[in-house]
Short mmCIF file of C-alpha atoms in Angstrom, two decimals:
data_model
loop_
_atom_site.label_atom_id
_atom_site.label_comp_id
_atom_site.label_asym_id
_atom_site.label_seq_id
_atom_site.Cartn_x
_atom_site.Cartn_y
_atom_site.Cartn_z
CA MET A 20 40.02 -6.89 5.89
CA THR A 21 42.70 -9.76 5.14
CA PRO A 22 43.43 -10.71 1.58
CA ALA A 23 41.67 -14.20 2.11
CA ALA A 24 38.54 -12.24 3.37
CA GLN A 25 38.58 -9.97 0.30
CA ARG A 26 37.99 -12.96 -2.03
CA GLY A 27 34.40 -13.42 -2.94
CA ALA A 28 32.18 -16.00 -4.75
CA HIS A 29 32.54 -14.15 -7.87
CA ASN A 30 36.27 -14.60 -7.98
CA PRO A 31 37.27 -17.78 -6.47
CA ALA A 32 40.61 -18.33 -4.77
CA ALA A 33 43.44 -19.47 -6.84
CA LEU A 34 45.84 -22.05 -5.71
CA LEU A 35 49.57 -21.98 -5.94
CA ALA A 36 51.16 -25.44 -5.94
CA ILE A 37 54.89 -25.82 -5.12
CA ASP A 38 56.87 -28.95 -5.70
CA THR A 39 60.59 -29.08 -4.61
CA ALA A 40 60.49 -32.74 -3.25
CA GLY A 41 61.78 -34.71 -6.22
CA SER A 42 64.03 -34.61 -9.15
CA GLY A 43 62.57 -31.12 -10.19
CA CYS A 44 61.34 -27.84 -9.04
CA SER A 45 57.97 -26.72 -10.13
CA ALA A 46 55.35 -24.14 -9.42
CA ALA A 47 51.75 -23.60 -10.94
CA VAL A 48 48.73 -21.55 -10.40
CA ALA A 49 45.21 -22.96 -10.87
CA ARG A 50 41.64 -21.88 -10.39
CA GLY A 51 39.36 -24.66 -9.96
CA ALA A 52 40.53 -27.48 -12.36
CA THR A 53 42.17 -25.12 -14.88
CA VAL A 54 45.88 -24.59 -14.74
CA LEU A 55 46.60 -20.95 -15.51
CA ALA A 56 50.43 -21.19 -15.45
CA ALA A 57 53.09 -23.74 -14.69
CA GLU A 58 56.91 -24.11 -14.98
CA ARG A 59 59.13 -26.99 -14.11
CA GLN A 60 62.68 -27.37 -14.22
CA ALA A 61 64.64 -30.61 -13.92
CA LEU A 62 66.91 -30.15 -10.79
CA ARG A 63 68.44 -32.40 -8.07
CA HIS A 64 70.16 -29.55 -6.09
CA GLY A 65 69.61 -25.62 -5.89
CA HIS A 66 65.77 -25.53 -5.36
CA ALA A 67 66.36 -22.40 -2.88
CA GLU A 68 67.94 -20.49 -5.74
CA VAL A 69 65.40 -21.33 -8.41
CA LEU A 70 62.05 -21.49 -6.54
CA LEU A 71 61.07 -18.08 -5.54
CA PRO A 72 61.90 -16.52 -8.98
CA MET A 73 59.93 -19.47 -10.65
CA ILE A 74 56.90 -18.69 -8.30
CA ASP A 75 57.24 -14.93 -9.50
CA ARG A 76 57.08 -15.81 -13.03
CA VAL A 77 54.23 -18.36 -12.80
CA VAL A 78 52.06 -16.02 -10.68
CA ALA A 79 52.55 -13.17 -13.18
CA ALA A 80 51.85 -15.47 -16.22
CA SER A 81 48.70 -16.71 -14.57
CA GLY A 82 47.20 -13.21 -14.57
CA VAL A 83 45.95 -13.84 -10.93
CA ALA A 84 46.66 -11.10 -8.41
CA ARG A 85 48.63 -12.25 -5.36
CA GLU A 86 45.61 -11.29 -3.03
CA GLN A 87 43.43 -13.89 -5.01
CA ILE A 88 45.68 -16.89 -4.03
CA GLY A 89 43.66 -18.63 -1.26
CA ILE A 90 45.62 -21.98 -0.95
CA VAL A 91 49.29 -22.66 -1.24
CA ALA A 92 50.10 -26.47 -1.65
CA ALA A 93 53.53 -27.77 -1.08
CA ALA A 94 54.92 -31.35 -1.64
CA VAL A 95 55.65 -32.83 1.55
CA GLY A 96 57.61 -35.82 0.24
CA PRO A 97 58.98 -38.36 -0.05
CA GLY A 98 62.03 -36.90 -1.68
CA GLY A 99 65.07 -34.98 -0.79
CA PHE A 100 65.18 -33.46 2.61
CA THR A 101 66.63 -30.11 1.54
CA GLY A 102 64.41 -29.73 -1.38
CA ILE A 103 61.19 -30.50 0.81
CA ARG A 104 62.48 -27.91 3.52
CA VAL A 105 62.82 -25.26 0.95
CA GLY A 106 59.40 -25.77 -0.60
CA LEU A 107 57.71 -26.15 2.85
CA ALA A 108 59.40 -22.92 4.18
CA ALA A 109 58.40 -20.94 0.95
CA ALA A 110 54.78 -22.25 1.16
CA SER A 111 54.54 -21.23 4.74
CA GLY A 112 55.94 -17.78 4.27
CA ILE A 113 53.80 -17.08 1.23
CA ALA A 114 50.61 -18.39 2.90
CA LEU A 115 51.18 -16.28 5.91
CA ALA A 116 52.05 -13.26 3.84
CA LEU A 117 48.79 -13.73 1.69
CA GLY A 118 46.57 -14.83 4.37
CA ALA A 119 46.17 -17.98 2.35
CA ARG A 120 45.59 -21.63 3.67
CA PRO A 121 48.71 -23.83 3.50
CA ILE A 122 48.27 -27.53 2.70
CA GLY A 123 50.65 -30.35 2.27
CA VAL A 124 50.30 -32.94 -0.36
CA THR A 125 52.51 -36.18 -0.68
CA SER A 126 54.47 -36.41 -3.83
CA PHE A 127 52.52 -39.84 -4.42
CA ALA A 128 49.22 -38.28 -4.30
CA ALA A 129 50.34 -35.42 -6.62
CA VAL A 130 51.70 -37.82 -9.27
CA ALA A 131 48.72 -40.11 -8.97
CA ALA A 132 46.24 -37.34 -9.32
CA ALA A 133 47.96 -36.20 -12.50
CA ALA A 134 47.98 -39.72 -13.84
CA ALA A 135 44.26 -40.19 -12.96
CA ARG A 136 43.36 -37.06 -15.14
CA GLN A 137 45.33 -38.43 -18.14
CA VAL A 138 44.33 -42.09 -18.39
CA ASP A 139 41.30 -44.24 -18.56
CA PRO A 140 40.41 -45.67 -15.25
CA ALA A 141 40.27 -49.01 -16.63
CA CYS A 142 44.01 -48.76 -16.43
CA SER A 143 43.85 -49.45 -12.82
CA PRO A 144 45.91 -50.03 -10.72
CA LEU A 145 48.64 -47.45 -10.90
CA LEU A 146 52.01 -47.83 -9.27
CA VAL A 147 53.86 -44.38 -8.36
CA ALA A 148 57.56 -44.95 -8.26
CA LEU A 149 59.68 -42.02 -7.06
CA ASP A 150 63.46 -41.67 -6.91
CA SER A 151 64.80 -42.23 -3.43
CA ARG A 152 68.45 -41.05 -4.42
CA ARG A 153 69.33 -44.17 -2.84
CA ALA A 154 69.38 -47.92 -3.67
CA GLU A 155 65.69 -48.39 -3.11
CA LEU A 156 62.57 -46.97 -4.90
CA TYR A 157 59.60 -45.12 -3.06
CA VAL A 158 56.47 -46.87 -4.22
CA GLN A 159 52.66 -46.55 -3.66
CA LEU A 160 49.98 -48.36 -5.46
CA PHE A 161 46.63 -46.58 -6.36
CA ALA A 162 43.33 -47.50 -7.78
CA LEU A 163 42.08 -45.10 -10.42
CA THR A 164 38.29 -44.23 -10.37
CA THR A 165 35.76 -43.05 -12.76
CA ARG A 166 34.59 -40.70 -10.07
CA ASN A 167 36.27 -37.48 -10.78
CA LYS A 168 39.01 -39.33 -12.24
CA SER A 169 40.82 -39.61 -9.15
CA ALA A 170 43.32 -42.04 -7.47
CA VAL A 171 42.56 -43.91 -4.18
CA PRO A 172 45.61 -45.45 -2.30
CA LEU A 173 45.47 -49.22 -2.04
CA ASP A 174 48.58 -49.44 0.26
CA ALA A 175 50.80 -47.43 2.50
CA PRO A 176 53.99 -46.03 0.88
CA GLN A 177 57.01 -48.34 0.78
CA ALA A 178 60.76 -48.00 0.15
CA LEU A 179 61.64 -51.18 -1.58
CA PRO A 180 64.83 -52.26 -3.47
CA PRO A 181 64.20 -52.74 -7.12
CA ASP A 182 64.58 -56.57 -6.92
CA ARG A 183 61.70 -56.95 -4.52
CA LEU A 184 59.10 -54.89 -6.36
CA ALA A 185 57.90 -57.82 -8.28
CA ASP A 186 57.13 -59.64 -5.02
CA TYR A 187 55.42 -56.60 -3.70
CA LEU A 188 53.09 -56.24 -6.74
CA ALA A 189 52.48 -59.96 -6.90
CA GLY A 190 51.27 -59.67 -3.16
CA ARG A 191 48.95 -56.85 -3.81
CA ILE A 192 47.48 -57.20 -7.36
CA GLY A 193 48.80 -60.74 -8.42
CA ARG A 194 51.45 -62.19 -10.51
CA GLY A 195 51.60 -61.19 -13.99
CA ALA A 196 49.45 -58.21 -13.56
CA ALA A 197 50.87 -54.98 -15.12
CA PRO A 198 49.89 -51.90 -13.36
CA LEU A 199 50.34 -48.47 -15.04
CA LEU A 200 53.52 -46.81 -13.96
CA ALA A 201 53.95 -43.17 -13.09
CA GLY A 202 56.69 -41.04 -11.19
CA ASP A 203 60.25 -39.88 -11.83
CA ALA A 204 61.47 -43.52 -11.06
CA ALA A 205 59.01 -45.23 -13.37
CA GLU A 206 61.63 -46.30 -15.95
CA ALA A 207 63.73 -47.62 -13.20
#
């Protein structure tokens, strides 16, 4: 029997989440909507050296047996190519070893989901701005909903120079509207 087959209804599968796409390296273990353990380190380079020991610490701190991890989620970007590659390789290997299901999550969706749980949906719309490590910003606009406190994309992701951001927003939500901002380039 595979580890995934051993998990039962009385002990639902845990989720291991990995993010190496942006300006940090992070890992978390959750069961349902409860985060059991998480760690994040601000980091622009060196994800390969930091990630696996971080995952070991987070899994140990969560109290979840490795065999109970049923889903391994990894950020698919946008972000730094090398960081994304490290995270996806780690997630694929861990999922294969555990018999878990691998899934990819965009960096935009991950940031938007976190913001949706922390703010009043009346704050909608939400602009997620991510560091591209170049002259432009990666941005995507979301609507926050009261249903499960979630975020729904309003537009496709864009790479925009900062001086075009006001026109982008005006075309989507109107001039003078002030969206909620989230992401590692929100201040920019």
